[in-house]
Amino acid sequence: MKRTAVYAGSFDPITNGHMDIIRRASKMFDSLTIAVIANVSKKSLFTLDERVDIIRRVTEDIPNVVIDNFSGLLADYVNENGFSAVIRGLRATTDFEYEIQMAQMNARLYTEGTETVFLMTNPGYSFISSSLIKEVASLGGSVKGLVPRYTEIKIKEKLSMEEAK
Ligand code: COA
């Protein structure tokens, strides 16, 4: 049986913390779907198409990655696609309470016995979040080394377009 996993998130934008999880998870499963949530609850900097485009470019060297998007309940999307596992990255103990709550709620909703698999984030990236990256970049700070090069270019482009408005 093929072992398929999904890594879901808003990826606004994708960071090196996400990339670390994607590279490691892709080695554990036959295929890894990166599922971008279409209707982000928080206001997003990038549109869905832009977030997907960035992910496509920065993961093109990973052969078993599939990029998709979904809206609504994650468990419905997981059940429709029959994934064996849902990947989550744990950055710090502060992530734990939210993650266990979400994993336990989802476990009730999964119909195919899908497991939530937690990967400990590489300590070099544990302080990164997409919001922090956007805040630092918007105030002129460097995010080099914290996001893929293509993400960095796209953030710069986006922020200069916003400034010109
Ligand atoms: N490295 C760096 N940053 C990471 C990271 C990692 N390994 N893992 C998560 N993050 C950061 C993200 O950058 C993001 O930062 P931000 O808040 O500053 O933007 C933050 O952690 C949250 O991640 P995000 O991907 O935006 O969303 P989420 O962790 O809240 O979960 C879904 C996303 C799609 C899984 C979740 O919202 C969901 O399931 N939505 C569907 C609705 C649903 O089913 N609800 C019921 C759930 S029980």
PDB file of C-alpha atoms and ligand atoms in Angstrom:
ATOM      1  CA  MET A   1       0.000   0.000   0.000  1.00  0.00           C
ATOM      2  CA  LYS A   2       1.273   3.493  -0.867  1.00  0.00           C
ATOM      3  CA  ARG A   3       2.007   5.657   2.150  1.00  0.00           C
ATOM      4  CA  THR A   4       0.708   9.147   1.439  1.00  0.00           C
ATOM      5  CA  ALA A   5       1.001  12.176   3.678  1.00  0.00           C
ATOM      6  CA  VAL A   6      -0.320  15.703   3.645  1.00  0.00           C
ATOM      7  CA  TYR A   7       1.287  18.846   5.055  1.00  0.00           C
ATOM      8  CA  ALA A   8      -1.372  21.547   5.298  1.00  0.00           C
ATOM      9  CA  GLY A   9      -0.969  25.207   6.096  1.00  0.00           C
ATOM     10  CA  SER A  10      -1.393  28.751   4.943  1.00  0.00           C
ATOM     11  CA  PHE A  11       2.233  29.131   3.765  1.00  0.00           C
ATOM     12  CA  ASP A  12       1.981  32.922   3.614  1.00  0.00           C
ATOM     13  CA  PRO A  13       4.789  32.607   2.611  1.00  0.00           C
ATOM     14  CA  ILE A  14       6.691  29.326   2.810  1.00  0.00           C
ATOM     15  CA  THR A  15       9.769  29.561   5.073  1.00  0.00           C
ATOM     16  CA  ASN A  16      12.881  27.460   5.613  1.00  0.00           C
ATOM     17  CA  GLY A  17      11.135  26.033   8.681  1.00  0.00           C
ATOM     18  CA  HIS A  18       8.412  24.638   6.406  1.00  0.00           C
ATOM     19  CA  MET A  19      11.057  23.495   3.887  1.00  0.00           C
ATOM     20  CA  ASP A  20      12.869  21.532   6.588  1.00  0.00           C
ATOM     21  CA  ILE A  21       9.656  19.685   7.485  1.00  0.00           C
ATOM     22  CA  ILE A  22       8.813  19.085   3.795  1.00  0.00           C
ATOM     23  CA  ARG A  23      12.237  17.615   2.957  1.00  0.00           C
ATOM     24  CA  ARG A  24      12.203  15.296   5.958  1.00  0.00           C
ATOM     25  CA  ALA A  25       8.575  14.199   5.530  1.00  0.00           C
ATOM     26  CA  SER A  26       9.055  13.567   1.810  1.00  0.00           C
ATOM     27  CA  LYS A  27      11.665  10.935   2.673  1.00  0.00           C
ATOM     28  CA  MET A  28       9.287   9.134   5.042  1.00  0.00           C
ATOM     29  CA  PHE A  29       6.349   8.759   2.641  1.00  0.00           C
ATOM     30  CA  ASP A  30       5.834   7.666  -0.965  1.00  0.00           C
ATOM     31  CA  SER A  31       4.164  10.968  -1.683  1.00  0.00           C
ATOM     32  CA  LEU A  32       3.762  14.213   0.224  1.00  0.00           C
ATOM     33  CA  THR A  33       0.948  16.596  -0.687  1.00  0.00           C
ATOM     34  CA  ILE A  34       1.441  20.206   0.334  1.00  0.00           C
ATOM     35  CA  ALA A  35      -2.113  21.447   0.822  1.00  0.00           C
ATOM     36  CA  VAL A  36      -2.469  25.202   0.847  1.00  0.00           C
ATOM     37  CA  ILE A  37      -5.532  26.493   2.638  1.00  0.00           C
ATOM     38  CA  ALA A  38      -7.477  28.749   0.298  1.00  0.00           C
ATOM     39  CA  ASN A  39      -9.480  30.723   2.828  1.00  0.00           C
ATOM     40  CA  VAL A  40      -6.912  31.913   5.358  1.00  0.00           C
ATOM     41  CA  SER A  41      -8.555  33.243   8.516  1.00  0.00           C
ATOM     42  CA  LYS A  42      -5.849  35.873   8.975  1.00  0.00           C
ATOM     43  CA  LYS A  43      -5.327  38.508   6.283  1.00  0.00           C
ATOM     44  CA  SER A  44      -2.777  37.105   3.869  1.00  0.00           C
ATOM     45  CA  LEU A  45       0.023  38.957   2.088  1.00  0.00           C
ATOM     46  CA  PHE A  46       0.012  36.592  -0.887  1.00  0.00           C
ATOM     47  CA  THR A  47      -2.966  35.320  -2.865  1.00  0.00           C
ATOM     48  CA  LEU A  48      -3.582  31.577  -3.077  1.00  0.00           C
ATOM     49  CA  ASP A  49      -2.089  31.452  -6.599  1.00  0.00           C
ATOM     50  CA  GLU A  50       1.002  33.325  -5.452  1.00  0.00           C
ATOM     51  CA  ARG A  51       1.493  31.063  -2.426  1.00  0.00           C
ATOM     52  CA  VAL A  52       1.134  27.980  -4.661  1.00  0.00           C
ATOM     53  CA  ASP A  53       3.540  29.420  -7.253  1.00  0.00           C
ATOM     54  CA  ILE A  54       6.214  30.049  -4.615  1.00  0.00           C
ATOM     55  CA  ILE A  55       5.826  26.523  -3.188  1.00  0.00           C
ATOM     56  CA  ARG A  56       6.017  25.006  -6.689  1.00  0.00           C
ATOM     57  CA  ARG A  57       9.262  26.824  -7.453  1.00  0.00           C
ATOM     58  CA  VAL A  58      11.014  26.062  -4.170  1.00  0.00           C
ATOM     59  CA  THR A  59      10.068  22.373  -4.061  1.00  0.00           C
ATOM     60  CA  GLU A  60      10.741  21.536  -7.722  1.00  0.00           C
ATOM     61  CA  ASP A  61      13.789  19.430  -6.827  1.00  0.00           C
ATOM     62  CA  ILE A  62      11.749  17.140  -4.521  1.00  0.00           C
ATOM     63  CA  PRO A  63      10.296  14.428  -6.786  1.00  0.00           C
ATOM     64  CA  ASN A  64       7.462  13.073  -4.636  1.00  0.00           C
ATOM     65  CA  VAL A  65       5.856  16.387  -3.694  1.00  0.00           C
ATOM     66  CA  VAL A  66       2.359  17.222  -4.968  1.00  0.00           C
ATOM     67  CA  ILE A  67       0.859  20.704  -4.496  1.00  0.00           C
ATOM     68  CA  ASP A  68      -2.845  21.164  -3.940  1.00  0.00           C
ATOM     69  CA  ASN A  69      -5.238  23.527  -2.179  1.00  0.00           C
ATOM     70  CA  PHE A  70      -8.312  23.030  -0.061  1.00  0.00           C
ATOM     71  CA  SER A  71     -10.929  24.990   1.833  1.00  0.00           C
ATOM     72  CA  GLY A  72     -13.227  24.039   4.658  1.00  0.00           C
ATOM     73  CA  LEU A  73     -12.469  21.326   7.174  1.00  0.00           C
ATOM     74  CA  LEU A  74      -9.024  19.711   6.949  1.00  0.00           C
ATOM     75  CA  ALA A  75     -10.508  16.357   8.025  1.00  0.00           C
ATOM     76  CA  ASP A  76     -12.944  16.377   5.075  1.00  0.00           C
ATOM     77  CA  TYR A  77     -10.068  16.988   2.671  1.00  0.00           C
ATOM     78  CA  VAL A  78      -8.023  14.218   4.336  1.00  0.00           C
ATOM     79  CA  ASN A  79     -10.930  11.749   4.214  1.00  0.00           C
ATOM     80  CA  GLU A  80     -11.684  12.533   0.559  1.00  0.00           C
ATOM     81  CA  ASN A  81      -8.067  11.845  -0.392  1.00  0.00           C
ATOM     82  CA  GLY A  82      -7.412   8.912   1.964  1.00  0.00           C
ATOM     83  CA  PHE A  83      -4.063  10.185   3.250  1.00  0.00           C
ATOM     84  CA  SER A  84      -2.237   7.862   5.661  1.00  0.00           C
ATOM     85  CA  ALA A  85      -0.775  10.729   7.666  1.00  0.00           C
ATOM     86  CA  VAL A  86      -1.044  14.432   8.398  1.00  0.00           C
ATOM     87  CA  ILE A  87       2.352  16.044   9.050  1.00  0.00           C
ATOM     88  CA  ARG A  88       2.781  18.825  11.592  1.00  0.00           C
ATOM     89  CA  GLY A  89       5.954  20.596  12.628  1.00  0.00           C
ATOM     90  CA  LEU A  90       6.486  21.288  16.333  1.00  0.00           C
ATOM     91  CA  ARG A  91       8.636  24.338  16.937  1.00  0.00           C
ATOM     92  CA  ALA A  92       8.405  24.792  20.681  1.00  0.00           C
ATOM     93  CA  THR A  93       6.421  23.653  23.678  1.00  0.00           C
ATOM     94  CA  THR A  94       4.069  26.557  23.011  1.00  0.00           C
ATOM     95  CA  ASP A  95       2.948  24.823  19.792  1.00  0.00           C
ATOM     96  CA  PHE A  96       2.110  21.669  21.722  1.00  0.00           C
ATOM     97  CA  GLU A  97      -1.197  22.615  23.346  1.00  0.00           C
ATOM     98  CA  TYR A  98      -2.736  23.875  20.137  1.00  0.00           C
ATOM     99  CA  GLU A  99      -1.382  20.922  18.164  1.00  0.00           C
ATOM    100  CA  ILE A 100      -2.624  18.222  20.536  1.00  0.00           C
ATOM    101  CA  GLN A 101      -6.064  19.818  20.597  1.00  0.00           C
ATOM    102  CA  MET A 102      -6.181  19.935  16.807  1.00  0.00           C
ATOM    103  CA  ALA A 103      -4.811  16.378  16.429  1.00  0.00           C
ATOM    104  CA  GLN A 104      -7.314  14.958  18.892  1.00  0.00           C
ATOM    105  CA  MET A 105     -10.257  16.757  17.325  1.00  0.00           C
ATOM    106  CA  ASN A 106      -9.164  15.666  13.863  1.00  0.00           C
ATOM    107  CA  ALA A 107      -8.669  12.051  15.043  1.00  0.00           C
ATOM    108  CA  ARG A 108     -12.408  11.943  15.794  1.00  0.00           C
ATOM    109  CA  LEU A 109     -13.172  13.240  12.307  1.00  0.00           C
ATOM    110  CA  TYR A 110     -10.834  11.044  10.254  1.00  0.00           C
ATOM    111  CA  THR A 111     -12.643   8.034   8.815  1.00  0.00           C
ATOM    112  CA  GLU A 112      -9.624   6.126   7.434  1.00  0.00           C
ATOM    113  CA  GLY A 113      -7.493   5.892  10.589  1.00  0.00           C
ATOM    114  CA  THR A 114      -5.212   8.721   9.445  1.00  0.00           C
ATOM    115  CA  GLU A 115      -2.398   9.442  11.928  1.00  0.00           C
ATOM    116  CA  THR A 116      -1.040  12.880  12.809  1.00  0.00           C
ATOM    117  CA  VAL A 117       2.762  12.706  12.630  1.00  0.00           C
ATOM    118  CA  PHE A 118       4.783  15.379  14.427  1.00  0.00           C
ATOM    119  CA  LEU A 119       8.281  16.297  13.351  1.00  0.00           C
ATOM    120  CA  MET A 120      10.436  18.380  15.662  1.00  0.00           C
ATOM    121  CA  THR A 121      11.510  21.509  13.853  1.00  0.00           C
ATOM    122  CA  ASN A 122      15.227  21.950  13.270  1.00  0.00           C
ATOM    123  CA  PRO A 123      16.371  24.220  16.160  1.00  0.00           C
ATOM    124  CA  GLY A 124      17.929  26.592  13.631  1.00  0.00           C
ATOM    125  CA  TYR A 125      14.420  27.439  12.418  1.00  0.00           C
ATOM    126  CA  SER A 126      12.335  27.081  15.556  1.00  0.00           C
ATOM    127  CA  PHE A 127      11.899  30.854  16.009  1.00  0.00           C
ATOM    128  CA  ILE A 128      10.589  31.408  12.473  1.00  0.00           C
ATOM    129  CA  SER A 129       6.967  32.058  11.594  1.00  0.00           C
ATOM    130  CA  SER A 130       5.522  33.510   8.423  1.00  0.00           C
ATOM    131  CA  SER A 131       4.188  36.555  10.351  1.00  0.00           C
ATOM    132  CA  LEU A 132       7.594  37.320  11.842  1.00  0.00           C
ATOM    133  CA  ILE A 133       9.227  37.051   8.418  1.00  0.00           C
ATOM    134  CA  LYS A 134       6.660  39.485   6.968  1.00  0.00           C
ATOM    135  CA  GLU A 135       7.087  41.913   9.859  1.00  0.00           C
ATOM    136  CA  VAL A 136      10.893  41.963   9.663  1.00  0.00           C
ATOM    137  CA  ALA A 137      10.898  42.272   5.859  1.00  0.00           C
ATOM    138  CA  SER A 138       8.283  45.038   5.862  1.00  0.00           C
ATOM    139  CA  LEU A 139      10.437  47.068   8.252  1.00  0.00           C
ATOM    140  CA  GLY A 140      13.505  46.674   6.053  1.00  0.00           C
ATOM    141  CA  GLY A 141      15.217  43.811   7.934  1.00  0.00           C
ATOM    142  CA  SER A 142      16.958  40.942   6.180  1.00  0.00           C
ATOM    143  CA  VAL A 143      15.257  37.534   6.039  1.00  0.00           C
ATOM    144  CA  LYS A 144      18.101  35.960   4.089  1.00  0.00           C
ATOM    145  CA  GLY A 145      18.678  32.351   5.124  1.00  0.00           C
ATOM    146  CA  LEU A 146      15.295  32.133   6.833  1.00  0.00           C
ATOM    147  CA  VAL A 147      13.237  31.680   3.671  1.00  0.00           C
ATOM    148  CA  PRO A 148      14.100  30.164   0.279  1.00  0.00           C
ATOM    149  CA  ARG A 149      15.728  32.648  -2.131  1.00  0.00           C
ATOM    150  CA  TYR A 150      12.631  32.724  -4.350  1.00  0.00           C
ATOM    151  CA  THR A 151      10.402  33.533  -1.352  1.00  0.00           C
ATOM    152  CA  GLU A 152      12.780  36.384  -0.472  1.00  0.00           C
ATOM    153  CA  ILE A 153      12.511  37.810  -4.009  1.00  0.00           C
ATOM    154  CA  LYS A 154       8.716  37.544  -3.993  1.00  0.00           C
ATOM    155  CA  ILE A 155       8.418  39.241  -0.566  1.00  0.00           C
ATOM    156  CA  LYS A 156      10.537  42.149  -1.810  1.00  0.00           C
ATOM    157  CA  GLU A 157       8.450  42.425  -4.980  1.00  0.00           C
ATOM    158  CA  LYS A 158       5.196  42.310  -3.050  1.00  0.00           C
ATOM    159  CA  LEU A 159       6.245  44.858  -0.446  1.00  0.00           C
ATOM    160  CA  SER A 160       7.471  47.321  -3.059  1.00  0.00           C
ATOM    161  CA  MET A 161       4.148  46.933  -4.912  1.00  0.00           C
ATOM    162  CA  GLU A 162       2.249  47.588  -1.665  1.00  0.00           C
ATOM    163  CA  GLU A 163       4.386  50.670  -0.974  1.00  0.00           C
ATOM    164  CA  ALA A 164       3.703  52.028  -4.478  1.00  0.00           C
ATOM    165  CA  LYS A 165      -0.093  51.810  -3.893  1.00  0.00           C
TER     166      LYS A 165
HETATM  167  N1  COA B   1       8.531  26.283  10.689  1.00  0.00           N
HETATM  168  C1  COA B   1       8.255  27.578  10.685  1.00  0.00           C
HETATM  169  N2  COA B   1       7.034  28.071  10.860  1.00  0.00           N
HETATM  170  C2  COA B   1       6.032  27.212  11.051  1.00  0.00           C
HETATM  171  C3  COA B   1       6.241  25.842  11.062  1.00  0.00           C
HETATM  172  C4  COA B   1       7.563  25.379  10.866  1.00  0.00           C
HETATM  173  N3  COA B   1       7.870  24.089  10.882  1.00  0.00           N
HETATM  174  N4  COA B   1       5.063  25.236  11.285  1.00  0.00           N
HETATM  175  C5  COA B   1       4.142  26.207  11.399  1.00  0.00           C
HETATM  176  N5  COA B   1       4.722  27.397  11.252  1.00  0.00           N
HETATM  177  C6  COA B   1       4.078  28.697  11.386  1.00  0.00           C
HETATM  178  C7  COA B   1       3.495  29.247  10.149  1.00  0.00           C
HETATM  179  O1  COA B   1       4.451  30.006   9.430  1.00  0.00           O
HETATM  180  C8  COA B   1       2.386  30.120  10.688  1.00  0.00           C
HETATM  181  O2  COA B   1       2.925  31.338  11.089  1.00  0.00           O
HETATM  182  P1  COA B   1       2.030  32.653  11.202  1.00  0.00           P
HETATM  183  O3  COA B   1       0.894  32.337  12.139  1.00  0.00           O
HETATM  184  O4  COA B   1       2.986  33.611  11.733  1.00  0.00           O
HETATM  185  O5  COA B   1       1.567  32.964   9.815  1.00  0.00           O
HETATM  186  C9  COA B   1       1.937  29.410  11.938  1.00  0.00           C
HETATM  187  O6  COA B   1       2.988  28.529  12.277  1.00  0.00           O
HETATM  188  C10 COA B   1       0.662  28.671  11.776  1.00  0.00           C
HETATM  189  O7  COA B   1       0.735  27.828  10.666  1.00  0.00           O
HETATM  190  P2  COA B   1      -0.384  27.854   9.511  1.00  0.00           P
HETATM  191  O8  COA B   1       0.129  26.975   8.460  1.00  0.00           O
HETATM  192  O9  COA B   1      -0.713  29.217   9.115  1.00  0.00           O
HETATM  193  O10 COA B   1      -1.662  27.356  10.149  1.00  0.00           O
HETATM  194  P3  COA B   1      -1.999  26.343  11.270  1.00  0.00           P
HETATM  195  O11 COA B   1      -0.792  25.704  11.848  1.00  0.00           O
HETATM  196  O12 COA B   1      -2.863  27.101  12.161  1.00  0.00           O
HETATM  197  O13 COA B   1      -2.850  25.196  10.564  1.00  0.00           O
HETATM  198  C11 COA B   1      -4.354  24.249   9.023  1.00  0.00           C
HETATM  199  C12 COA B   1      -3.242  25.252   9.255  1.00  0.00           C
HETATM  200  C13 COA B   1      -4.718  24.354   7.576  1.00  0.00           C
HETATM  201  C14 COA B   1      -3.814  22.839   9.281  1.00  0.00           C
HETATM  202  C15 COA B   1      -5.516  24.541   9.963  1.00  0.00           C
HETATM  203  O14 COA B   1      -5.768  25.925   9.990  1.00  0.00           O
HETATM  204  C16 COA B   1      -6.758  23.827   9.529  1.00  0.00           C
HETATM  205  O15 COA B   1      -6.876  22.648   9.723  1.00  0.00           O
HETATM  206  N6  COA B   1      -7.693  24.572   8.907  1.00  0.00           N
HETATM  207  C17 COA B   1      -8.914  24.036   8.354  1.00  0.00           C
HETATM  208  C18 COA B   1     -10.111  24.220   9.261  1.00  0.00           C
HETATM  209  C19 COA B   1     -10.233  23.068  10.204  1.00  0.00           C
HETATM  210  O16 COA B   1     -10.211  21.910   9.833  1.00  0.00           O
HETATM  211  N7  COA B   1     -10.402  23.404  11.484  1.00  0.00           N
HETATM  212  C20 COA B   1     -10.527  22.427  12.537  1.00  0.00           C
HETATM  213  C21 COA B   1      -9.188  21.989  13.017  1.00  0.00           C
HETATM  214  S1  COA B   1      -9.349  20.788  14.290  1.00  0.00           S
END
